Amino acid sequence: MKQEVKSRETQELIINKSFDLFYEKGYNATSIPDIMKKTSLSKGAFYHHFKNKHEIGKKVIEVIIRKRIKEGFIVPLSDINNNVPELLLDVFTNRIKNYSEREKALGCPANNLIGEIGYSEEDFRIILKTLIEEWREALIKTIDIGKYRGEINSKVNSSSTAISLICAFEGVRSVRKVYDDDVIFNEFMESMGSFIKNLGIQQVS
Amino acid sequence: MKQEVKSRETQELIINKSFDLFYEKGYNATSIPDIMKKTSLSKGAFYHHFKNKHEIGKKVIEVIIRKRIKEGFIVPLSDINNNVPELLLDVFTNRIKNYSEREKALGCPANNLIGEIGYSEEDFRIILKTLIEEWREALIKTIDIGKYRGEINSKVNSSSTAISLICAFEGVRSVRKVYDDDVIFNEFMESMGSFIKNLGIQQVS
DNA sequence: AAATAAACATACTATTTAGTATGTATTTTT
DNA sequence: AAAAATACATACTAAATAGTATGTTTATTT
C-alpha cells in the first residue's frame, strides 16, 4: 500500500515535469535527461514507470492537457444560470485577461503539440482529436441551450459555430506567441466579442 | 559568373528541401543529415553555404514562408475589382477547398513553426511577427477600401477584424491537423462565411 | 599558365540521445 | 524471517547529432 502511493506520486511528478518542459521547449526538443534533471530522479526511475518517450507524451496529453481543457473550457460552460452569450464571452474573451505572462508567451499547450505533429506521431493526433471533440460537443450543447432559451438565434448552426469558436481561440493564442504585447489579444477580443453578440441577433442567410 | 549561378542554385535547393522537411517533420525533428540526404549533397556543401541550422531556419522563414503568405494571402487581396466581402470570402474560405491532402494534413507551415518556438529561438519569433504584420496591414487596407466603397459597415473595426480573420484561419488549419476528414473545414467555412457577410450589415455595438 | 579562391566531398570529433543491463535498498508477500 | 517483488540508482551501449578540419576539383583572377 505504501509502495503504491509512492509509485503513483513518482509517476505524477514525472508527468507534471514533462508537461512543463514540453510546454516550454516543445516535445521534440525535450529529452529524457531533461526530464530527469527537473524531477531530480534517475533514468532508472523513468524507465521503470514508462516504456519510452512516446508513452510519456501520450500520458501528458491524456492526463494533463485533457484536465486543462476540461477545467478551463468545458466545466465553465456548465454555469447555466448565466446567459449563453455571456458565458461564451466569458470563456473565450474575458478569461484571456487573466492569463499569466508565461501562458501568453507560450500559447496553448494542446495547440503547440498539434503544430509539432506531422505525419508521424499518429497516436498523439488521435488523442488530441478526442479532446477537441469533447470540447466541441460541450460547446454545441451550450449553444443549443442558448437557442432553446431564445438567447441565441435559432438560425445559428451550433456545430459550425462551436468549431469556429475553438479555431479562433486556438488561432489567437498561436498568433499571440510571436508578439510581445497584448495588442493582438485586445483586438481579437473586440472582434470575437461582436461575433458572439451577433449570435443573438438576426443572421444573414 | 558561372560559379555564382551554381552557388545560388545550390542554396535554393538546400532552402527548398529544408522547407519540405520542416513542414513534414517539424524544425526540431529535422537534422542536417536529413537535409543532406534530400538534396543529395554533402555536409561540406551545407556548411559552405550556411553557418548552422539556425541560419537555414531563418532563411526558410524569410524566403519560402514569406513568399507563400504573400502569394497566397496578400496578392489575392489586390484584386480590387472584386467586392471586398467576396474577396475575403474567397481568400479565407473558398481557397481551402483547393488545398491538397498533404496541405490539409500538415497545416500551415508558419503556424507549425510558431507552435514549435518557445522562449528559445527569439530570431524566428521576430521574423514571423513581421510576416503576420505584413499580412495584417494588407488586410486592414482591404477592409478600409471596403468601408470606403460602402461594402463593409463603417462601424467595423478594420484592425481587430483583420487579426480575427488571420487567427481564425490559422486556428482552423491547426485544428484540422488532428482530423482525418474535411468536416472541420466545412463547418468552419459556414461560420466564417456568415461572419464575413455580417461585416457588410449593421453591427451590434 | 600560375596563383587563388570558390564549391563542394570525406573523414573526423565531441556531445547528446534513447534505451538497456545490472545493481541495491526498501517493501510486500509467504 | 526468508523469498520475492518493487522502486529506484548507476553504469553502460549504440546510434545520431552539430559542427570542424582537411581534402579535391573546378572556376576565376592575375
PDB file of N, CA, C and O (backbone and C1' of nucleotides) in Angstrom, chain D residues 11-30:
ATOM      1  P    DA D  11      28.346   5.066 -11.257  1.00  0.00           P
ATOM      2  O5'  DA D  11      28.397   4.035 -12.468  1.00  0.00           O
ATOM      3  C5'  DA D  11      28.159   2.645 -12.227  1.00  0.00           C
ATOM      4  C4'  DA D  11      28.177   1.907 -13.556  1.00  0.00           C
ATOM      5  C3'  DA D  11      29.118   2.523 -14.582  1.00  0.00           C
ATOM      6  O3'  DA D  11      29.766   1.495 -15.305  1.00  0.00           O
ATOM      7  C1'  DA D  11      26.951   2.436 -15.468  1.00  0.00           C
ATOM      8  P    DC D  12      30.927   1.882 -16.359  1.00  0.00           P
ATOM      9  O5'  DC D  12      30.141   1.741 -17.734  1.00  0.00           O
ATOM     10  C5'  DC D  12      30.086   0.487 -18.355  1.00  0.00           C
ATOM     11  C4'  DC D  12      28.823   0.331 -19.184  1.00  0.00           C
ATOM     12  C3'  DC D  12      29.000   0.613 -20.666  1.00  0.00           C
ATOM     13  O3'  DC D  12      29.479  -0.540 -21.316  1.00  0.00           O
ATOM     14  C1'  DC D  12      26.834   1.286 -19.812  1.00  0.00           C
ATOM     15  P    DT D  13      30.208  -0.410 -22.725  1.00  0.00           P
ATOM     16  O5'  DT D  13      28.998  -0.439 -23.755  1.00  0.00           O
ATOM     17  C5'  DT D  13      28.000  -1.457 -23.641  1.00  0.00           C
ATOM     18  C4'  DT D  13      26.934  -1.193 -24.690  1.00  0.00           C
ATOM     19  C3'  DT D  13      27.509  -0.789 -26.055  1.00  0.00           C
ATOM     20  O3'  DT D  13      26.850  -1.513 -27.073  1.00  0.00           O
ATOM     21  C1'  DT D  13      25.957   0.841 -25.329  1.00  0.00           C
ATOM     22  P    DA D  14      27.568  -1.787 -28.445  1.00  0.00           P
ATOM     23  O5'  DA D  14      26.405  -1.515 -29.494  1.00  0.00           O
ATOM     24  C5'  DA D  14      25.062  -1.296 -29.061  1.00  0.00           C
ATOM     25  C4'  DA D  14      24.448  -0.140 -29.805  1.00  0.00           C
ATOM     26  C3'  DA D  14      25.129   0.227 -31.134  1.00  0.00           C
ATOM     27  O3'  DA D  14      24.109   0.377 -32.098  1.00  0.00           O
ATOM     28  C1'  DA D  14      24.941   2.151 -29.787  1.00  0.00           C
ATOM     29  P    DA D  15      24.469   0.561 -33.638  1.00  0.00           P
ATOM     30  O5'  DA D  15      23.666   1.890 -33.995  1.00  0.00           O
ATOM     31  C5'  DA D  15      22.392   2.099 -33.399  1.00  0.00           C
ATOM     32  C4'  DA D  15      22.113   3.578 -33.313  1.00  0.00           C
ATOM     33  C3'  DA D  15      22.443   4.349 -34.585  1.00  0.00           C
ATOM     34  O3'  DA D  15      21.245   4.909 -35.079  1.00  0.00           O
ATOM     35  C1'  DA D  15      23.255   5.477 -32.647  1.00  0.00           C
ATOM     36  P    DA D  16      21.278   5.754 -36.445  1.00  0.00           P
ATOM     37  O5'  DA D  16      21.213   7.256 -35.937  1.00  0.00           O
ATOM     38  C5'  DA D  16      20.296   7.591 -34.910  1.00  0.00           C
ATOM     39  C4'  DA D  16      20.554   9.005 -34.466  1.00  0.00           C
ATOM     40  C3'  DA D  16      20.791   9.978 -35.627  1.00  0.00           C
ATOM     41  O3'  DA D  16      19.916  11.083 -35.461  1.00  0.00           O
ATOM     42  C1'  DA D  16      22.534  10.144 -34.019  1.00  0.00           C
ATOM     43  P    DT D  17      19.858  12.185 -36.578  1.00  0.00           P
ATOM     44  O5'  DT D  17      20.740  13.338 -35.966  1.00  0.00           O
ATOM     45  C5'  DT D  17      20.452  13.822 -34.648  1.00  0.00           C
ATOM     46  C4'  DT D  17      21.551  14.732 -34.205  1.00  0.00           C
ATOM     47  C3'  DT D  17      22.056  15.622 -35.334  1.00  0.00           C
ATOM     48  O3'  DT D  17      21.375  16.860 -35.289  1.00  0.00           O
ATOM     49  C1'  DT D  17      23.832  14.765 -33.956  1.00  0.00           C
ATOM     50  P    DA D  18      21.718  17.965 -36.412  1.00  0.00           P
ATOM     51  O5'  DA D  18      22.879  18.804 -35.731  1.00  0.00           O
ATOM     52  C5'  DA D  18      22.635  19.443 -34.486  1.00  0.00           C
ATOM     53  C4'  DA D  18      23.887  20.157 -34.056  1.00  0.00           C
ATOM     54  C3'  DA D  18      24.367  21.213 -35.045  1.00  0.00           C
ATOM     55  O3'  DA D  18      24.849  22.338 -34.318  1.00  0.00           O
ATOM     56  C1'  DA D  18      26.031  19.528 -34.801  1.00  0.00           C
ATOM     57  P    DG D  19      25.275  23.659 -35.102  1.00  0.00           P
ATOM     58  O5'  DG D  19      26.808  23.386 -35.413  1.00  0.00           O
ATOM     59  C5'  DG D  19      27.710  23.258 -34.306  1.00  0.00           C
ATOM     60  C4'  DG D  19      29.013  22.693 -34.778  1.00  0.00           C
ATOM     61  C3'  DG D  19      29.727  23.503 -35.875  1.00  0.00           C
ATOM     62  O3'  DG D  19      30.948  24.004 -35.341  1.00  0.00           O
ATOM     63  C1'  DG D  19      29.889  21.176 -36.230  1.00  0.00           C
ATOM     64  P    DT D  20      31.939  24.873 -36.232  1.00  0.00           P
ATOM     65  O5'  DT D  20      33.133  23.832 -36.495  1.00  0.00           O
ATOM     66  C5'  DT D  20      33.694  23.132 -35.392  1.00  0.00           C
ATOM     67  C4'  DT D  20      34.869  22.303 -35.873  1.00  0.00           C
ATOM     68  C3'  DT D  20      35.840  23.032 -36.806  1.00  0.00           C
ATOM     69  O3'  DT D  20      37.159  22.622 -36.476  1.00  0.00           O
ATOM     70  C1'  DT D  20      35.069  21.091 -37.863  1.00  0.00           C
ATOM     71  P    DA D  21      38.413  23.456 -37.020  1.00  0.00           P
ATOM     72  O5'  DA D  21      39.517  22.305 -37.083  1.00  0.00           O
ATOM     73  C5'  DA D  21      39.127  20.933 -37.044  1.00  0.00           C
ATOM     74  C4'  DA D  21      39.885  20.162 -38.108  1.00  0.00           C
ATOM     75  C3'  DA D  21      40.883  20.953 -38.948  1.00  0.00           C
ATOM     76  O3'  DA D  21      41.976  20.092 -39.242  1.00  0.00           O
ATOM     77  C1'  DA D  21      39.261  20.021 -40.356  1.00  0.00           C
ATOM     78  P    DT D  22      43.311  20.580 -39.978  1.00  0.00           P
ATOM     79  O5'  DT D  22      43.358  19.632 -41.249  1.00  0.00           O
ATOM     80  C5'  DT D  22      42.742  18.339 -41.218  1.00  0.00           C
ATOM     81  C4'  DT D  22      42.384  17.904 -42.610  1.00  0.00           C
ATOM     82  C3'  DT D  22      43.306  18.437 -43.724  1.00  0.00           C
ATOM     83  O3'  DT D  22      43.693  17.364 -44.562  1.00  0.00           O
ATOM     84  C1'  DT D  22      41.085  18.761 -44.312  1.00  0.00           C
ATOM     85  P    DG D  23      44.924  17.525 -45.551  1.00  0.00           P
ATOM     86  O5'  DG D  23      44.223  18.081 -46.886  1.00  0.00           O
ATOM     87  C5'  DG D  23      44.362  17.413 -48.130  1.00  0.00           C
ATOM     88  C4'  DG D  23      43.165  16.522 -48.409  1.00  0.00           C
ATOM     89  C3'  DG D  23      42.809  16.452 -49.878  1.00  0.00           C
ATOM     90  O3'  DG D  23      43.055  15.150 -50.366  1.00  0.00           O
ATOM     91  C1'  DG D  23      40.926  17.227 -48.583  1.00  0.00           C
ATOM     92  P    DT D  24      43.751  14.945 -51.767  1.00  0.00           P
ATOM     93  O5'  DT D  24      42.638  15.409 -52.802  1.00  0.00           O
ATOM     94  C5'  DT D  24      41.400  14.717 -52.874  1.00  0.00           C
ATOM     95  C4'  DT D  24      40.434  15.481 -53.768  1.00  0.00           C
ATOM     96  C3'  DT D  24      41.051  15.932 -55.101  1.00  0.00           C
ATOM     97  O3'  DT D  24      40.168  15.558 -56.141  1.00  0.00           O
ATOM     98  C1'  DT D  24      39.958  17.734 -54.057  1.00  0.00           C
ATOM     99  P    DT D  25      40.710  15.246 -57.629  1.00  0.00           P
ATOM    100  O5'  DT D  25      39.648  15.980 -58.576  1.00  0.00           O
ATOM    101  C5'  DT D  25      38.269  15.971 -58.224  1.00  0.00           C
ATOM    102  C4'  DT D  25      37.672  17.328 -58.433  1.00  0.00           C
ATOM    103  C3'  DT D  25      37.924  17.962 -59.823  1.00  0.00           C
ATOM    104  O3'  DT D  25      36.672  18.136 -60.441  1.00  0.00           O
ATOM    105  C1'  DT D  25      38.103  19.553 -58.098  1.00  0.00           C
ATOM    106  P    DT D  26      36.573  18.197 -62.068  1.00  0.00           P
ATOM    107  O5'  DT D  26      36.026  19.675 -62.343  1.00  0.00           O
ATOM    108  C5'  DT D  26      34.904  20.156 -61.608  1.00  0.00           C
ATOM    109  C4'  DT D  26      35.016  21.641 -61.396  1.00  0.00           C
ATOM    110  C3'  DT D  26      35.271  22.457 -62.670  1.00  0.00           C
ATOM    111  O3'  DT D  26      34.124  23.256 -62.922  1.00  0.00           O
ATOM    112  C1'  DT D  26      36.527  23.269 -60.831  1.00  0.00           C
ATOM    113  P    DA D  27      33.984  24.110 -64.272  1.00  0.00           P
ATOM    114  O5'  DA D  27      34.292  25.576 -63.743  1.00  0.00           O
ATOM    115  C5'  DA D  27      33.369  26.185 -62.845  1.00  0.00           C
ATOM    116  C4'  DA D  27      34.007  27.403 -62.207  1.00  0.00           C
ATOM    117  C3'  DA D  27      34.232  28.583 -63.141  1.00  0.00           C
ATOM    118  O3'  DA D  27      33.644  29.715 -62.538  1.00  0.00           O
ATOM    119  C1'  DA D  27      36.213  28.116 -61.920  1.00  0.00           C
ATOM    120  P    DT D  28      33.457  31.019 -63.399  1.00  0.00           P
ATOM    121  O5'  DT D  28      34.610  31.942 -62.829  1.00  0.00           O
ATOM    122  C5'  DT D  28      34.650  32.212 -61.423  1.00  0.00           C
ATOM    123  C4'  DT D  28      35.946  32.911 -61.063  1.00  0.00           C
ATOM    124  C3'  DT D  28      36.268  34.132 -61.929  1.00  0.00           C
ATOM    125  O3'  DT D  28      36.284  35.268 -61.078  1.00  0.00           O
ATOM    126  C1'  DT D  28      38.189  32.779 -61.574  1.00  0.00           C
ATOM    127  P    DT D  29      36.486  36.738 -61.688  1.00  0.00           P
ATOM    128  O5'  DT D  29      38.032  36.988 -61.357  1.00  0.00           O
ATOM    129  C5'  DT D  29      38.476  36.911 -59.999  1.00  0.00           C
ATOM    130  C4'  DT D  29      39.988  36.907 -59.949  1.00  0.00           C
ATOM    131  C3'  DT D  29      40.648  38.144 -60.581  1.00  0.00           C
ATOM    132  O3'  DT D  29      41.503  38.733 -59.621  1.00  0.00           O
ATOM    133  C1'  DT D  29      41.708  36.149 -61.299  1.00  0.00           C
ATOM    134  P    DT D  30      42.122  40.136 -59.874  1.00  0.00           P
ATOM    135  O5'  DT D  30      43.599  39.754 -60.349  1.00  0.00           O
ATOM    136  C5'  DT D  30      44.438  38.986 -59.482  1.00  0.00           C
ATOM    137  C4'  DT D  30      45.739  38.646 -60.197  1.00  0.00           C
ATOM    138  C3'  DT D  30      46.352  39.813 -60.977  1.00  0.00           C
ATOM    139  O3'  DT D  30      47.708  39.991 -60.581  1.00  0.00           O
ATOM    140  C1'  DT D  30      46.271  37.869 -62.328  1.00  0.00           C
TER     141       DT D  30
END
